[in-house]
Amino acid sequence: MLNVTVEDRNDIVILRCAGRIVRGEETALLCAASQQHGRTVGVDLGRVDAIDAAGIGLLVSLQAAGIYLRLMNPNEHVREMLRLTHLDSVFEVSGPLSTQEMPEGRPANDELQSEPRTFRLTA
């Protein structure tokens, strides 16, 4: 199962994924990302257990559709999949957002004064 939590951070939307981005379970990520056209979308992969060809294909399709994806916190398995498919040169791949990268006036995650708008999508 894939759970996606959406956090709106003004100039970036963060999709925090937990579970598996695999065939049949990638719908939640597709729904959440497709609503963000024209904005930078940070996809937090830190809690992703598995990704398969369908999951990789979904990321490529979203990028091709004009949704700029920034892949954050990929574990070793996900990082290796990106490397093997040469997609590590297509996507921006980074760690978590730093304090300097947060939108103006917004503290980092562990210092939030008020919660970002968050809702869960489950495939």
PDB file of C-alpha atoms in Angstrom:
ATOM      1  CA  MET A   1       0.000   0.000   0.000  1.00  0.00           C
ATOM      2  CA  LEU A   2       1.179   3.538  -0.738  1.00  0.00           C
ATOM      3  CA  ASN A   3       0.240   6.438   1.535  1.00  0.00           C
ATOM      4  CA  VAL A   4       0.890   9.980   0.331  1.00  0.00           C
ATOM      5  CA  THR A   5       0.775  12.968   2.673  1.00  0.00           C
ATOM      6  CA  VAL A   6       0.617  16.317   0.877  1.00  0.00           C
ATOM      7  CA  GLU A   7       2.223  19.370   2.476  1.00  0.00           C
ATOM      8  CA  ASP A   8       1.758  22.742   0.783  1.00  0.00           C
ATOM      9  CA  ARG A   9       4.803  24.912   1.511  1.00  0.00           C
ATOM     10  CA  ASN A  10       3.858  27.933  -0.666  1.00  0.00           C
ATOM     11  CA  ASP A  11       6.450  27.611  -3.455  1.00  0.00           C
ATOM     12  CA  ILE A  12       6.924  23.834  -3.164  1.00  0.00           C
ATOM     13  CA  VAL A  13       4.511  20.994  -2.540  1.00  0.00           C
ATOM     14  CA  ILE A  14       5.982  18.046  -0.671  1.00  0.00           C
ATOM     15  CA  LEU A  15       4.508  14.606  -1.277  1.00  0.00           C
ATOM     16  CA  ARG A  16       5.661  12.380   1.587  1.00  0.00           C
ATOM     17  CA  CYS A  17       5.374   8.795   0.393  1.00  0.00           C
ATOM     18  CA  ALA A  18       5.272   5.734   2.624  1.00  0.00           C
ATOM     19  CA  GLY A  19       5.003   2.206   1.298  1.00  0.00           C
ATOM     20  CA  ARG A  20       5.535   0.848  -2.199  1.00  0.00           C
ATOM     21  CA  ILE A  21       5.482   2.724  -5.504  1.00  0.00           C
ATOM     22  CA  VAL A  22       4.656  -0.306  -7.628  1.00  0.00           C
ATOM     23  CA  ARG A  23       2.162  -1.332 -10.315  1.00  0.00           C
ATOM     24  CA  GLY A  24      -1.350  -1.028  -8.980  1.00  0.00           C
ATOM     25  CA  GLU A  25      -0.354   1.050  -5.967  1.00  0.00           C
ATOM     26  CA  GLU A  26       0.968   4.190  -7.645  1.00  0.00           C
ATOM     27  CA  THR A  27      -2.453   5.835  -8.082  1.00  0.00           C
ATOM     28  CA  ALA A  28      -2.199   7.902  -4.886  1.00  0.00           C
ATOM     29  CA  LEU A  29       1.047   9.504  -6.030  1.00  0.00           C
ATOM     30  CA  LEU A  30      -0.346  10.144  -9.515  1.00  0.00           C
ATOM     31  CA  CYS A  31      -3.455  11.843  -8.110  1.00  0.00           C
ATOM     32  CA  ALA A  32      -1.501  14.015  -5.688  1.00  0.00           C
ATOM     33  CA  ALA A  33       1.172  15.070  -8.183  1.00  0.00           C
ATOM     34  CA  SER A  34      -1.129  15.703 -11.137  1.00  0.00           C
ATOM     35  CA  GLN A  35      -2.970  18.380  -9.143  1.00  0.00           C
ATOM     36  CA  GLN A  36       0.255  20.383  -8.772  1.00  0.00           C
ATOM     37  CA  HIS A  37       0.864  21.371 -12.422  1.00  0.00           C
ATOM     38  CA  GLY A  38       3.156  24.394 -12.690  1.00  0.00           C
ATOM     39  CA  ARG A  39       4.632  23.998  -9.206  1.00  0.00           C
ATOM     40  CA  THR A  40       7.759  22.314  -7.952  1.00  0.00           C
ATOM     41  CA  VAL A  41       6.864  19.002  -6.347  1.00  0.00           C
ATOM     42  CA  GLY A  42       9.223  17.467  -3.807  1.00  0.00           C
ATOM     43  CA  VAL A  43       8.638  13.732  -3.604  1.00  0.00           C
ATOM     44  CA  ASP A  44       9.950  12.496  -0.244  1.00  0.00           C
ATOM     45  CA  LEU A  45      10.983   8.880  -0.815  1.00  0.00           C
ATOM     46  CA  GLY A  46      12.464   8.335   2.638  1.00  0.00           C
ATOM     47  CA  ARG A  47       9.765   5.866   3.683  1.00  0.00           C
ATOM     48  CA  VAL A  48       9.386   4.069   0.349  1.00  0.00           C
ATOM     49  CA  ASP A  49      10.042   0.338   0.733  1.00  0.00           C
ATOM     50  CA  ALA A  50      10.035  -0.575  -2.961  1.00  0.00           C
ATOM     51  CA  ILE A  51       9.771   0.937  -6.420  1.00  0.00           C
ATOM     52  CA  ASP A  52       9.352  -1.032  -9.642  1.00  0.00           C
ATOM     53  CA  ALA A  53       9.255  -0.230 -13.365  1.00  0.00           C
ATOM     54  CA  ALA A  54       5.686   1.073 -13.079  1.00  0.00           C
ATOM     55  CA  GLY A  55       6.728   3.408 -10.268  1.00  0.00           C
ATOM     56  CA  ILE A  56       9.741   4.657 -12.222  1.00  0.00           C
ATOM     57  CA  GLY A  57       7.514   5.048 -15.289  1.00  0.00           C
ATOM     58  CA  LEU A  58       5.066   7.119 -13.263  1.00  0.00           C
ATOM     59  CA  LEU A  59       7.817   9.530 -12.203  1.00  0.00           C
ATOM     60  CA  VAL A  60       8.983   9.880 -15.819  1.00  0.00           C
ATOM     61  CA  SER A  61       5.404  10.434 -17.045  1.00  0.00           C
ATOM     62  CA  LEU A  62       4.775  13.163 -14.479  1.00  0.00           C
ATOM     63  CA  GLN A  63       8.013  14.928 -15.420  1.00  0.00           C
ATOM     64  CA  ALA A  64       7.124  14.649 -19.138  1.00  0.00           C
ATOM     65  CA  ALA A  65       3.698  16.152 -18.381  1.00  0.00           C
ATOM     66  CA  GLY A  66       5.375  19.313 -17.088  1.00  0.00           C
ATOM     67  CA  ILE A  67       5.324  18.566 -13.369  1.00  0.00           C
ATOM     68  CA  TYR A  68       8.812  19.379 -12.065  1.00  0.00           C
ATOM     69  CA  LEU A  69       9.777  16.660  -9.587  1.00  0.00           C
ATOM     70  CA  ARG A  70      12.495  16.912  -6.980  1.00  0.00           C
ATOM     71  CA  LEU A  71      13.175  13.476  -5.493  1.00  0.00           C
ATOM     72  CA  MET A  72      14.117  13.714  -1.823  1.00  0.00           C
ATOM     73  CA  ASN A  73      15.577  11.221   0.683  1.00  0.00           C
ATOM     74  CA  PRO A  74      15.713   8.140  -1.572  1.00  0.00           C
ATOM     75  CA  ASN A  75      16.943   5.038   0.232  1.00  0.00           C
ATOM     76  CA  GLU A  76      19.726   2.913  -1.272  1.00  0.00           C
ATOM     77  CA  HIS A  77      17.310   0.678  -3.230  1.00  0.00           C
ATOM     78  CA  VAL A  78      15.511   3.625  -4.835  1.00  0.00           C
ATOM     79  CA  ARG A  79      18.799   5.444  -5.479  1.00  0.00           C
ATOM     80  CA  GLU A  80      20.167   2.319  -7.196  1.00  0.00           C
ATOM     81  CA  MET A  81      17.045   2.037  -9.400  1.00  0.00           C
ATOM     82  CA  LEU A  82      17.487   5.671 -10.442  1.00  0.00           C
ATOM     83  CA  ARG A  83      21.168   5.068 -11.177  1.00  0.00           C
ATOM     84  CA  LEU A  84      20.577   1.871 -13.193  1.00  0.00           C
ATOM     85  CA  THR A  85      17.954   3.599 -15.342  1.00  0.00           C
ATOM     86  CA  HIS A  86      20.121   6.743 -15.669  1.00  0.00           C
ATOM     87  CA  LEU A  87      17.250   8.771 -14.242  1.00  0.00           C
ATOM     88  CA  ASP A  88      19.519  10.203 -11.571  1.00  0.00           C
ATOM     89  CA  SER A  89      20.615  12.583 -14.341  1.00  0.00           C
ATOM     90  CA  VAL A  90      17.004  13.433 -15.301  1.00  0.00           C
ATOM     91  CA  PHE A  91      15.625  14.201 -11.849  1.00  0.00           C
ATOM     92  CA  GLU A  92      17.002  16.466  -9.164  1.00  0.00           C
ATOM     93  CA  VAL A  93      17.803  14.065  -6.315  1.00  0.00           C
ATOM     94  CA  SER A  94      18.505  15.472  -2.859  1.00  0.00           C
ATOM     95  CA  GLY A  95      18.227  14.939   0.873  1.00  0.00           C
ATOM     96  CA  PRO A  96      15.527  16.615   2.992  1.00  0.00           C
ATOM     97  CA  LEU A  97      14.758  20.316   2.645  1.00  0.00           C
ATOM     98  CA  SER A  98      17.168  22.391   4.680  1.00  0.00           C
ATOM     99  CA  THR A  99      16.202  25.481   6.660  1.00  0.00           C
ATOM    100  CA  GLN A 100      17.679  27.659   3.900  1.00  0.00           C
ATOM    101  CA  GLU A 101      15.425  26.035   1.295  1.00  0.00           C
ATOM    102  CA  MET A 102      12.192  26.585   3.197  1.00  0.00           C
ATOM    103  CA  PRO A 103       9.888  29.278   1.810  1.00  0.00           C
ATOM    104  CA  GLU A 104      10.336  32.741   3.346  1.00  0.00           C
ATOM    105  CA  GLY A 105       8.950  32.921   6.854  1.00  0.00           C
ATOM    106  CA  ARG A 106       8.542  29.144   7.222  1.00  0.00           C
ATOM    107  CA  PRO A 107      10.722  27.239   9.700  1.00  0.00           C
ATOM    108  CA  ALA A 108      12.027  23.732   8.992  1.00  0.00           C
ATOM    109  CA  ASN A 109       9.795  20.697   9.661  1.00  0.00           C
ATOM    110  CA  ASP A 110      10.851  20.211  13.266  1.00  0.00           C
ATOM    111  CA  GLU A 111      10.258  23.885  14.066  1.00  0.00           C
ATOM    112  CA  LEU A 112       6.827  24.411  12.519  1.00  0.00           C
ATOM    113  CA  GLN A 113       4.736  26.992  14.318  1.00  0.00           C
ATOM    114  CA  SER A 114       1.559  25.830  12.598  1.00  0.00           C
ATOM    115  CA  GLU A 115       0.981  22.626  10.687  1.00  0.00           C
ATOM    116  CA  PRO A 116       1.065  22.757   6.892  1.00  0.00           C
ATOM    117  CA  ARG A 117      -2.103  21.804   5.085  1.00  0.00           C
ATOM    118  CA  THR A 118      -1.879  18.042   5.099  1.00  0.00           C
ATOM    119  CA  PHE A 119      -4.191  15.335   3.844  1.00  0.00           C
ATOM    120  CA  ARG A 120      -3.686  11.660   3.137  1.00  0.00           C
ATOM    121  CA  LEU A 121      -4.301   9.836  -0.097  1.00  0.00           C
ATOM    122  CA  THR A 122      -4.310   6.068  -0.037  1.00  0.00           C
ATOM    123  CA  ALA A 123      -4.359   3.839  -3.090  1.00  0.00           C
TER     124      ALA A 123
END
